[in-house]
Structure formats: C-alpha cells, structure tokens
Short mmCIF file of C-alpha atoms in Angstrom, two decimals:
data_model
loop_
_atom_site.label_atom_id
_atom_site.label_comp_id
_atom_site.label_asym_id
_atom_site.label_seq_id
_atom_site.Cartn_x
_atom_site.Cartn_y
_atom_site.Cartn_z
CA ALA A 1 -61.01 -60.16 38.39
CA GLN A 2 -59.71 -57.63 36.00
CA THR A 3 -61.71 -55.09 34.39
CA VAL A 4 -60.93 -52.32 31.84
CA THR A 5 -63.27 -49.17 31.52
CA GLN A 6 -63.51 -46.73 29.03
CA SER A 7 -65.41 -43.62 29.99
CA GLN A 8 -65.86 -41.84 26.83
CA PRO A 9 -68.82 -44.06 24.65
CA GLU A 10 -68.09 -41.10 21.50
CA MET A 11 -65.64 -38.70 20.81
CA SER A 12 -65.17 -36.28 17.76
CA VAL A 13 -62.17 -34.45 16.12
CA GLN A 14 -61.45 -32.04 13.73
CA GLU A 15 -59.35 -33.49 10.51
CA ALA A 16 -55.40 -32.81 11.46
CA GLU A 17 -55.95 -32.20 15.10
CA THR A 18 -55.21 -34.23 17.91
CA VAL A 19 -57.27 -36.12 20.21
CA THR A 20 -56.97 -38.36 23.18
CA LEU A 21 -59.09 -41.76 23.99
CA SER A 22 -58.97 -42.64 27.84
CA CYS A 23 -58.83 -45.95 29.23
CA THR A 24 -58.38 -47.04 32.85
CA TYR A 25 -58.15 -50.94 33.84
CA ASP A 26 -58.46 -52.66 37.28
CA THR A 27 -55.83 -55.60 38.29
CA SER A 28 -53.82 -56.79 41.08
CA GLU A 29 -50.95 -58.45 38.54
CA SER A 30 -47.75 -56.64 38.48
CA ASP A 31 -47.29 -57.41 34.79
CA TYR A 32 -49.17 -57.76 32.23
CA TYR A 33 -50.16 -56.09 28.31
CA LEU A 34 -52.60 -53.48 27.14
CA PHE A 35 -53.86 -52.99 23.50
CA TRP A 36 -55.79 -50.73 21.54
CA TYR A 37 -57.22 -51.78 18.85
CA LYS A 38 -59.36 -50.34 15.81
CA GLN A 39 -62.93 -51.53 14.27
CA PRO A 40 -63.61 -49.57 11.33
CA PRO A 41 -66.92 -50.12 9.85
CA SER A 42 -65.92 -53.18 7.88
CA ARG A 43 -65.93 -54.67 11.41
CA GLN A 44 -62.03 -55.90 10.80
CA MET A 45 -60.50 -55.67 14.45
CA ILE A 46 -57.07 -54.49 13.74
CA LEU A 47 -54.48 -53.61 16.19
CA VAL A 48 -53.13 -50.03 16.86
CA ILE A 49 -50.76 -50.32 19.21
CA ARG A 50 -49.39 -52.71 22.61
CA GLN A 51 -47.74 -51.85 25.68
CA GLU A 52 -45.87 -54.07 28.34
CA ALA A 53 -46.78 -53.50 31.65
CA TYR A 54 -43.12 -53.47 33.04
CA LYS A 55 -41.48 -51.02 30.26
CA GLN A 56 -41.71 -47.61 31.47
CA GLN A 57 -41.17 -46.12 27.96
CA ASN A 58 -44.83 -45.06 26.41
CA ALA A 59 -45.35 -47.02 23.19
CA THR A 60 -45.49 -45.56 20.02
CA GLU A 61 -46.28 -46.33 16.01
CA ASN A 62 -46.53 -43.23 13.97
CA ARG A 63 -49.23 -40.70 14.57
CA PHE A 64 -50.63 -42.83 17.96
CA SER A 65 -49.12 -43.28 20.87
CA VAL A 66 -50.10 -44.24 24.24
CA ASN A 67 -49.70 -42.17 27.81
CA PHE A 68 -49.19 -45.57 30.03
CA GLN A 69 -49.37 -44.64 34.01
CA LYS A 70 -48.87 -47.67 35.92
CA ALA A 71 -50.20 -46.52 39.22
CA ALA A 72 -52.79 -45.00 38.13
CA LYS A 73 -53.93 -47.70 35.80
CA SER A 74 -54.48 -45.68 33.07
CA PHE A 75 -53.69 -46.55 29.40
CA SER A 76 -54.94 -43.41 27.19
CA LEU A 77 -54.34 -43.51 23.32
CA LYS A 78 -53.25 -40.16 21.51
CA ILE A 79 -54.03 -40.06 18.18
CA SER A 80 -52.30 -37.05 16.24
CA ASP A 81 -52.75 -35.26 13.02
CA SER A 82 -56.19 -37.03 12.59
CA GLN A 83 -57.88 -38.41 9.51
CA LEU A 84 -61.04 -39.35 8.01
CA GLY A 85 -59.62 -42.65 8.10
CA ASP A 86 -59.15 -42.69 11.59
CA ALA A 87 -62.91 -42.91 12.31
CA ALA A 88 -63.91 -45.97 14.14
CA MET A 89 -64.67 -47.94 17.81
CA TYR A 90 -61.25 -48.08 19.55
CA PHE A 91 -61.10 -50.85 22.20
CA CYS A 92 -58.88 -51.18 25.22
CA ALA A 93 -57.73 -54.39 26.05
CA TYR A 94 -55.99 -56.47 28.64
CA ARG A 95 -54.47 -59.72 28.72
CA SER A 96 -52.87 -61.29 31.43
CA PRO A 97 -49.15 -62.93 31.82
CA ASN A 98 -50.95 -66.02 32.76
CA TYR A 99 -50.88 -68.77 29.99
CA GLY A 100 -52.85 -71.60 30.08
CA GLY A 101 -56.47 -70.09 31.37
CA SER A 102 -59.32 -68.31 30.70
CA GLN A 103 -56.79 -64.99 32.21
CA GLY A 104 -54.84 -65.44 28.63
CA ASN A 105 -57.69 -64.10 26.63
CA LEU A 106 -58.41 -60.91 26.06
CA ILE A 107 -60.33 -58.49 28.55
CA PHE A 108 -62.05 -55.34 26.29
CA GLY A 109 -63.47 -52.27 27.38
CA LYS A 110 -67.17 -50.84 25.61
CA GLY A 111 -65.35 -49.04 23.42
CA THR A 112 -64.98 -45.81 22.22
CA LYS A 113 -66.97 -44.51 18.86
CA LEU A 114 -64.16 -41.68 17.16
CA SER A 115 -65.93 -39.28 14.59
CA VAL A 116 -63.55 -37.60 12.51
CA LYS A 117 -65.20 -34.22 11.15
CA PRO A 118 -63.23 -33.04 7.93
CA ASN B 1 -51.48 -65.89 4.15
CA ALA B 2 -55.19 -66.23 4.47
CA GLY B 3 -55.39 -65.61 8.71
CA VAL B 4 -58.63 -65.68 10.88
CA THR B 5 -61.19 -67.02 8.13
CA GLN B 6 -64.82 -67.07 9.44
CA THR B 7 -68.02 -68.18 7.63
CA PRO B 8 -70.57 -67.27 7.09
CA LYS B 9 -70.10 -63.22 7.34
CA PHE B 10 -73.88 -63.19 7.65
CA GLN B 11 -76.65 -65.53 8.88
CA VAL B 12 -80.60 -65.10 9.71
CA LEU B 13 -81.45 -68.24 11.78
CA LYS B 14 -85.34 -68.80 13.21
CA THR B 15 -85.66 -69.18 17.01
CA GLY B 16 -84.84 -72.95 17.77
CA GLN B 17 -82.50 -73.41 14.84
CA SER B 18 -79.23 -74.94 15.19
CA MET B 19 -75.79 -73.96 13.38
CA THR B 20 -72.00 -73.86 13.51
CA LEU B 21 -69.77 -70.90 12.70
CA GLN B 22 -66.55 -71.91 11.16
CA CYS B 23 -62.80 -70.56 12.03
CA ALA B 24 -59.91 -71.85 10.88
CA GLN B 25 -56.74 -70.00 10.73
CA ASP B 26 -53.56 -71.26 9.30
CA MET B 27 -51.01 -69.11 11.08
CA ASN B 28 -50.13 -72.55 13.88
CA HIS B 29 -51.72 -70.49 16.75
CA GLU B 30 -52.07 -72.07 19.77
CA TYR B 31 -54.80 -69.90 20.98
CA MET B 32 -58.22 -69.65 19.44
CA SER B 33 -61.43 -68.31 21.23
CA TRP B 34 -64.70 -67.09 20.17
CA TYR B 35 -66.37 -63.77 21.49
CA ARG B 36 -69.82 -61.63 20.74
CA GLN B 37 -69.69 -57.96 20.59
CA ASP B 38 -73.34 -56.12 21.45
CA PRO B 39 -73.58 -52.57 21.40
CA GLY B 40 -72.30 -50.76 24.23
CA MET B 41 -71.11 -53.97 25.69
CA GLY B 42 -67.83 -54.44 23.85
CA LEU B 43 -66.13 -58.18 23.01
CA ARG B 44 -67.13 -60.46 25.84
CA LEU B 45 -65.69 -64.18 25.55
CA ILE B 46 -67.76 -67.27 24.79
CA HIS B 47 -65.05 -69.66 24.84
CA TYR B 48 -61.46 -70.34 24.04
CA SER B 49 -59.11 -73.07 23.61
CA VAL B 50 -55.12 -73.53 24.16
CA GLY B 51 -54.65 -76.24 22.03
CA ALA B 52 -55.70 -79.23 19.94
CA GLY B 53 -58.71 -81.10 22.39
CA ILE B 54 -58.77 -78.47 25.19
CA THR B 55 -61.13 -76.40 25.66
CA ASP B 56 -62.52 -73.99 28.47
CA GLN B 57 -65.79 -71.72 29.32
CA GLY B 58 -65.33 -67.49 28.96
CA GLU B 59 -67.66 -65.24 30.62
CA VAL B 60 -71.04 -66.12 28.33
CA PRO B 61 -71.15 -69.66 27.42
CA ASN B 62 -74.49 -70.45 28.01
CA GLY B 63 -76.18 -71.86 24.77
CA TYR B 64 -72.57 -72.50 22.89
CA ASN B 65 -70.36 -75.37 22.46
CA VAL B 66 -67.25 -75.77 20.88
CA SER B 67 -64.50 -78.34 20.12
CA ARG B 68 -60.84 -78.28 19.12
CA SER B 69 -59.87 -81.23 16.88
CA THR B 70 -57.12 -80.05 14.83
CA THR B 71 -54.93 -77.10 15.80
CA GLU B 72 -56.07 -75.09 12.50
CA ASP B 73 -60.13 -75.18 13.50
CA PHE B 74 -62.34 -74.02 15.92
CA PRO B 75 -66.24 -74.26 15.51
CA LEU B 76 -68.95 -72.65 17.51
CA ARG B 77 -71.77 -74.45 17.81
CA LEU B 78 -75.65 -72.86 18.55
CA LEU B 79 -77.58 -75.30 19.65
CA SER B 80 -80.79 -73.88 19.88
CA ALA B 81 -80.96 -70.13 18.82
CA ALA B 82 -83.04 -67.84 20.31
CA PRO B 83 -83.11 -63.82 19.74
CA SER B 84 -80.86 -62.92 23.01
CA GLN B 85 -78.19 -64.74 20.72
CA THR B 86 -78.54 -61.89 18.01
CA SER B 87 -74.69 -60.41 18.12
CA VAL B 88 -71.70 -60.14 16.07
CA TYR B 89 -69.12 -62.84 16.79
CA PHE B 90 -65.64 -63.23 16.46
CA CYS B 91 -63.08 -65.94 16.08
CA ALA B 92 -59.49 -64.59 17.34
CA SER B 93 -56.26 -66.59 17.40
CA SER B 94 -52.73 -65.95 18.95
CA TYR B 95 -49.42 -67.51 19.59
CA SER B 96 -49.30 -68.77 23.42
CA GLU B 97 -46.95 -65.83 24.30
CA VAL B 98 -49.19 -63.57 26.06
CA TRP B 99 -47.34 -60.59 24.76
CA THR B 100 -48.25 -61.39 21.44
CA GLU B 101 -51.51 -59.77 19.53
CA ALA B 102 -54.51 -61.63 18.98
CA PHE B 103 -55.54 -62.09 15.08
CA PHE B 104 -59.53 -61.86 14.51
CA GLY B 105 -61.55 -63.05 11.80
CA GLN B 106 -63.98 -60.61 10.32
CA GLY B 107 -66.74 -61.57 12.06
CA THR B 108 -70.49 -63.21 11.75
CA ARG B 109 -73.48 -60.97 12.06
CA LEU B 110 -75.88 -63.25 13.38
CA THR B 111 -79.61 -61.98 13.58
CA VAL B 112 -82.17 -64.44 15.54
CA VAL B 113 -86.22 -64.12 14.63
#
C-alpha cells in the first residue's frame, strides 16, 4: 500500500522569505498523481498544486513550486515570498491512477503546520 | 455553483446517539468520499463511492455506514456514537479521472461526550 510521509510537523518562515516543506512517499506504481493541499484556520481544504508523475517538469503556480524527484520519491513544496495568508496546515497527498477501487482516493500525509512571522 | 456542501458544521452528541452527516455536490462528480481528520493523523478515508449505488470501505470504516442513492448525495451515518469518533469530518468529490483535484466540503466538527 502507498504511504505518504511529512517529516516536519511544524515550520516557521519570516514574511517575504522562502520556505520548503518536505514530502516523501512510498509506492510501487510508475504512474501516479501528487498534490499539495492547504488548510487555513477556516478548515477549508484548498488545492495548491498538483504534479503528474510522468511529467518531468516541476509544476509551478505563482509563488508555489514543487521539487519532484521521482527516483527519490520526494515531492517538496517551495513557497516563495511568503505572505501572512500562507499560514496554514499543508498536506501532501498521493493518488493512484487505478480508478474504481480504494486506490482512486487520496492518501494524505500527516501535515505540516506553517507559521509566517511578520 | 455551491460545490460540496456539508451539514452541520458543528455537532455535539452523547455516547450511544446516532446521527447523519449530510454531503451534497452539484458538480456531477462520480467519486465521493468521507475522511476524518484527527490531530497528528492527517486525513484518513472512512468510506467512498464511485457512483450511485456503489460504496466501499476505506481505512477506518468501523462505526460508520454510507449509502449513495443519487449522484449528488453521500450521507455518512454514525450508528452509535463513541468518544473515539470525536473528529473533524470531510466530504470530498471528484470526477473519475484520477488526475483531477478533489473538492472538499467545509468539514463537520463532531464532539462525542
């Protein structure tokens, strides 16, 4: 079964600086999908960025980018020019390409709580 | 476009009581699922459905029932609430294409006393 590990329960960053959140995963599949979700204090789960494993190019969404290392099974999230609104819980998630079974659901890491200092 | 709507947002139950958490989506998504979020545990899958009339168990199904009579609705039933079911519950939905994102409801904070 696939697993997702986020080894940093909490991180802190100064406003306007850059921070990287770590995520590793374990799978025997060659194709899959990876996601980062943000959960602010409002509890809403918000998609930040996604990466398809068959794409070598790292995904980028404005100030958010990933460092996807397929061989190392690593999927870190970099937040540039951090803003106060980035303070939240961040979850890394894995999704199998096998639709129709439980594998089609998201498998989450335990999360990293990010604080942003003014 | 309402997206995924969960009700209620907060609920307190006494041990042994039953209740239903409601989830509705208006995006015609095939996939729907229920997760629970506990501190330090991330989100864990309770039950899921790949379409109307089809449901299956996830990682932590004990104490919960689901049904999917329509594409839009996917209620979660707690049969006899226990303090161990104190948690935040999320309903999510997505298209069948696995590369698509899952959309989440705003969550239900449930406390069992």
